[in-house]
Amino acid sequence: MINEVIKKNGIAYGVMIGIASSLVTATIYAVDLNLFTAWWMGLLGIAISVTISIILLSKTKKELNGVFPFKEAFTTYFIAAVIGILISTSFNILLFNVIDPGAKDTLSDIMVKYTANMMQKFGAPASSINEAIAKMKETNPYSTFELLKGCVFAMVISAIFGLIFAAFFKSRTTQE
């Protein structure tokens, strides 16, 4: 059985992470689709998620009176991460496949141009650029299937972050 504090905090903060991620996506969508290629927007999203996760783990450890074994720390983080990822992915599927399906095509075009420009800046040969563009045009990263694949990948990455956070936030054992 999962401790009620862990479950309650994991769910509450997972919803916060999901809503924050969805709000960032909605803001980018509303302001300028080109911002989806801005590296600093990715960092902003990661910073928000990490900040919420640190607050979650600190609060949970405090509520458990400092008794926070590795497993419970990992479980707390992972519950929040999975819920946040599921909310964010659901929002993206809804936005790009139901509300405005044309936006995913526009975004694909923006990503292709961005990738081609970056490859040119790094001196990639034209054949490599053309090959990369052809591959990009075969799949759309904003299709439901690709978003779901990204969701699974994000959960795996979150598990790795969860292990790191759990190691940092677990309670220290004192040996006498």
C-alpha positions as a LaTeX table, in Angstrom:
\begin{tabular}{lrrr}
\hline
Residue & $x$ (\AA) & $y$ (\AA) & $z$ (\AA) \\
\hline
Met1 & 0.00 & 0.00 & 0.00 \\
Ile2 & 1.14 & 3.50 & $-0.79$ \\
Asn3 & 1.30 & 5.97 & 2.09 \\
Glu4 & $-1.60$ & 8.46 & 1.88 \\
Val5 & 0.73 & 11.49 & 2.09 \\
Ile6 & 2.79 & 10.19 & $-0.81$ \\
Lys7 & $-0.30$ & 9.44 & $-2.88$ \\
Lys8 & $-2.01$ & 12.77 & $-2.08$ \\
Asn9 & 1.09 & 14.87 & $-2.79$ \\
Gly10 & 2.08 & 12.88 & $-5.88$ \\
Ile11 & $-1.36$ & 13.34 & $-7.42$ \\
Ala12 & $-1.70$ & 17.02 & $-6.46$ \\
Tyr13 & 1.74 & 17.98 & $-7.73$ \\
Gly14 & 1.36 & 15.80 & $-10.81$ \\
Val15 & $-1.74$ & 17.78 & $-11.70$ \\
Met16 & 0.24 & 21.00 & $-11.13$ \\
Ile17 & 3.03 & 19.80 & $-13.44$ \\
Gly18 & 0.52 & 18.77 & $-16.10$ \\
Ile19 & $-1.35$ & 22.07 & $-15.92$ \\
Ala20 & 1.88 & 24.09 & $-15.96$ \\
Ser21 & 3.12 & 22.17 & $-19.01$ \\
Ser22 & $-0.23$ & 22.58 & $-20.76$ \\
Leu23 & $-0.25$ & 26.32 & $-20.00$ \\
Val24 & 3.25 & 26.70 & $-21.45$ \\
Thr25 & 2.15 & 24.84 & $-24.59$ \\
Ala26 & $-1.05$ & 26.88 & $-24.87$ \\
Thr27 & 0.89 & 30.13 & $-24.43$ \\
Ile28 & 3.40 & 29.19 & $-27.13$ \\
Tyr29 & 0.53 & 28.14 & $-29.39$ \\
Ala30 & $-1.27$ & 31.44 & $-28.82$ \\
Val31 & 1.79 & 33.67 & $-29.13$ \\
Asp32 & 3.95 & 32.17 & $-31.90$ \\
Leu33 & 4.34 & 28.61 & $-33.12$ \\
Asn34 & 7.99 & 29.34 & $-33.92$ \\
Leu35 & 8.67 & 29.37 & $-30.17$ \\
Phe36 & 8.34 & 25.57 & $-30.23$ \\
Thr37 & 11.84 & 25.53 & $-31.77$ \\
Ala38 & 13.34 & 27.92 & $-29.19$ \\
Trp39 & 15.82 & 26.02 & $-27.02$ \\
Trp40 & 15.16 & 28.29 & $-24.07$ \\
Met41 & 11.47 & 27.34 & $-24.06$ \\
Gly42 & 12.50 & 23.73 & $-23.51$ \\
Leu43 & 14.72 & 24.80 & $-20.65$ \\
Leu44 & 11.87 & 26.84 & $-19.17$ \\
Gly45 & 9.61 & 23.78 & $-19.23$ \\
Ile46 & 12.27 & 21.63 & $-17.58$ \\
Ala47 & 12.95 & 24.32 & $-14.95$ \\
Ile48 & 9.27 & 24.56 & $-14.05$ \\
Ser49 & 8.98 & 20.78 & $-13.76$ \\
Val50 & 12.15 & 20.42 & $-11.69$ \\
Thr51 & 11.12 & 23.27 & $-9.38$ \\
Ile52 & 7.69 & 21.76 & $-8.75$ \\
Ser53 & 9.32 & 18.35 & $-8.19$ \\
Ile54 & 11.77 & 19.75 & $-5.62$ \\
Ile55 & 8.93 & 21.48 & $-3.77$ \\
Leu56 & 6.93 & 18.22 & $-3.88$ \\
Leu57 & 9.73 & 16.12 & $-2.45$ \\
Ser58 & 10.68 & 18.68 & 0.21 \\
Lys59 & 7.07 & 19.04 & 1.34 \\
Thr60 & 6.46 & 15.30 & 1.40 \\
Lys61 & 9.64 & 14.63 & 3.38 \\
Lys62 & 8.63 & 17.30 & 5.87 \\
Glu63 & 5.10 & 15.86 & 6.20 \\
Leu64 & 6.64 & 12.42 & 6.83 \\
Asn65 & 8.75 & 13.94 & 9.64 \\
Gly66 & 11.99 & 13.39 & 7.74 \\
Val67 & 11.45 & 9.64 & 7.37 \\
Phe68 & 11.63 & 9.36 & 3.59 \\
Pro69 & 13.23 & 6.14 & 2.34 \\
Phe70 & 14.51 & 5.93 & $-1.22$ \\
Lys71 & 11.53 & 3.89 & $-2.44$ \\
Glu72 & 8.98 & 6.37 & $-1.08$ \\
Ala73 & 10.89 & 9.35 & $-2.48$ \\
Phe74 & 11.02 & 7.70 & $-5.91$ \\
Thr75 & 7.34 & 6.72 & $-5.74$ \\
Thr76 & 6.30 & 10.26 & $-4.81$ \\
Tyr77 & 8.23 & 11.77 & $-7.71$ \\
Phe78 & 7.19 & 9.14 & $-10.22$ \\
Ile79 & 3.47 & 9.43 & $-9.42$ \\
Ala80 & 3.68 & 13.18 & $-10.00$ \\
Ala81 & 5.76 & 12.81 & $-13.17$ \\
Val82 & 3.45 & 10.23 & $-14.75$ \\
Ile83 & 0.32 & 12.26 & $-13.98$ \\
Gly84 & 1.98 & 15.42 & $-15.31$ \\
Ile85 & 3.08 & 13.66 & $-18.50$ \\
Leu86 & $-0.36$ & 12.13 & $-19.06$ \\
Ile87 & $-2.11$ & 15.50 & $-18.62$ \\
Ser88 & 0.38 & 17.27 & $-20.87$ \\
Thr89 & 0.20 & 14.58 & $-23.56$ \\
Ser90 & $-3.61$ & 14.55 & $-23.42$ \\
Phe91 & $-3.65$ & 18.32 & $-23.85$ \\
Asn92 & $-1.25$ & 18.12 & $-26.81$ \\
Ile93 & $-3.32$ & 15.38 & $-28.47$ \\
Leu94 & $-6.46$ & 17.45 & $-27.99$ \\
Leu95 & $-4.86$ & 20.68 & $-29.22$ \\
Phe96 & $-3.04$ & 19.33 & $-32.26$ \\
Asn97 & $-5.42$ & 16.58 & $-33.36$ \\
Val98 & $-8.89$ & 17.83 & $-32.38$ \\
Ile99 & $-8.95$ & 21.59 & $-31.76$ \\
Asp100 & $-6.49$ & 22.69 & $-34.48$ \\
Pro101 & $-5.20$ & 19.82 & $-36.62$ \\
Gly102 & $-3.72$ & 22.33 & $-39.08$ \\
Ala103 & $-1.30$ & 23.51 & $-36.41$ \\
Lys104 & 0.54 & 20.19 & $-36.42$ \\
Asp105 & 1.21 & 20.57 & $-40.16$ \\
Thr106 & 2.40 & 24.14 & $-39.65$ \\
Leu107 & 4.63 & 22.99 & $-36.80$ \\
Ser108 & 6.06 & 20.18 & $-38.93$ \\
Asp109 & 6.99 & 22.72 & $-41.60$ \\
Ile110 & 8.58 & 24.98 & $-38.97$ \\
Met111 & 10.57 & 22.04 & $-37.56$ \\
Val112 & 11.78 & 21.00 & $-41.02$ \\
Lys113 & 12.98 & 24.54 & $-41.79$ \\
Tyr114 & 14.59 & 24.86 & $-38.38$ \\
Thr115 & 16.41 & 21.54 & $-38.73$ \\
Ala116 & 17.61 & 22.37 & $-42.25$ \\
Asn117 & 18.92 & 25.77 & $-41.08$ \\
Met118 & 20.70 & 24.24 & $-38.09$ \\
Met119 & 22.29 & 21.53 & $-40.22$ \\
Gln120 & 23.45 & 24.17 & $-42.73$ \\
Lys121 & 24.97 & 26.25 & $-39.91$ \\
Phe122 & 26.92 & 23.21 & $-38.75$ \\
Gly123 & 28.14 & 22.56 & $-42.29$ \\
Ala124 & 26.24 & 19.35 & $-42.99$ \\
Pro125 & 26.37 & 18.22 & $-46.62$ \\
Ala126 & 23.26 & 18.83 & $-48.73$ \\
Ser127 & 22.66 & 15.08 & $-49.07$ \\
Ser128 & 22.47 & 14.70 & $-45.27$ \\
Ile129 & 20.12 & 17.66 & $-44.99$ \\
Asn130 & 17.85 & 16.28 & $-47.72$ \\
Glu131 & 17.84 & 12.85 & $-46.07$ \\
Ala132 & 16.96 & 14.33 & $-42.67$ \\
Ile133 & 14.15 & 16.41 & $-44.19$ \\
Ala134 & 12.75 & 13.37 & $-46.01$ \\
Lys135 & 12.71 & 11.39 & $-42.74$ \\
Met136 & 11.03 & 14.26 & $-40.91$ \\
Lys137 & 8.30 & 14.49 & $-43.53$ \\
Glu138 & 7.51 & 10.77 & $-43.14$ \\
Thr139 & 6.22 & 11.24 & $-39.60$ \\
Asn140 & 4.57 & 14.09 & $-37.78$ \\
Pro141 & 5.78 & 14.52 & $-34.18$ \\
Tyr142 & 2.39 & 16.01 & $-33.23$ \\
Ser143 & 0.28 & 13.08 & $-34.46$ \\
Thr144 & $-1.53$ & 11.13 & $-31.75$ \\
Phe145 & 0.73 & 8.09 & $-32.24$ \\
Glu146 & 3.95 & 10.11 & $-32.05$ \\
Leu147 & 2.73 & 12.05 & $-29.00$ \\
Leu148 & 1.94 & 8.75 & $-27.26$ \\
Lys149 & 5.40 & 7.40 & $-28.16$ \\
Gly150 & 6.87 & 10.61 & $-26.73$ \\
Cys151 & 4.78 & 10.08 & $-23.59$ \\
Val152 & 6.36 & 6.66 & $-23.01$ \\
Phe153 & 9.84 & 8.05 & $-23.66$ \\
Ala154 & 9.15 & 10.92 & $-21.21$ \\
Met155 & 8.14 & 8.40 & $-18.54$ \\
Val156 & 11.41 & 6.50 & $-18.99$ \\
Ile157 & 13.42 & 9.74 & $-18.71$ \\
Ser158 & 11.33 & 10.70 & $-15.67$ \\
Ala159 & 12.17 & 7.39 & $-14.03$ \\
Ile160 & 15.85 & 8.23 & $-14.40$ \\
Phe161 & 15.30 & 11.70 & $-12.92$ \\
Gly162 & 13.23 & 10.04 & $-10.19$ \\
Leu163 & 16.15 & 7.84 & $-9.21$ \\
Ile164 & 18.41 & 10.88 & $-8.96$ \\
Phe165 & 15.88 & 12.93 & $-6.98$ \\
Ala166 & 15.11 & 9.98 & $-4.69$ \\
Ala167 & 18.81 & 9.51 & $-3.93$ \\
Phe168 & 19.08 & 13.19 & $-3.07$ \\
Phe169 & 15.88 & 13.50 & $-1.00$ \\
Lys170 & 15.87 & 10.16 & 0.82 \\
Ser171 & 16.34 & 10.36 & 4.55 \\
Arg172 & 19.87 & 9.73 & 5.72 \\
Thr173 & 20.32 & 6.72 & 7.93 \\
Thr174 & 22.36 & 7.20 & 11.07 \\
Gln175 & 24.48 & 4.27 & 12.14 \\
Glu176 & 25.75 & 4.14 & 15.69 \\
\hline
\end{tabular}
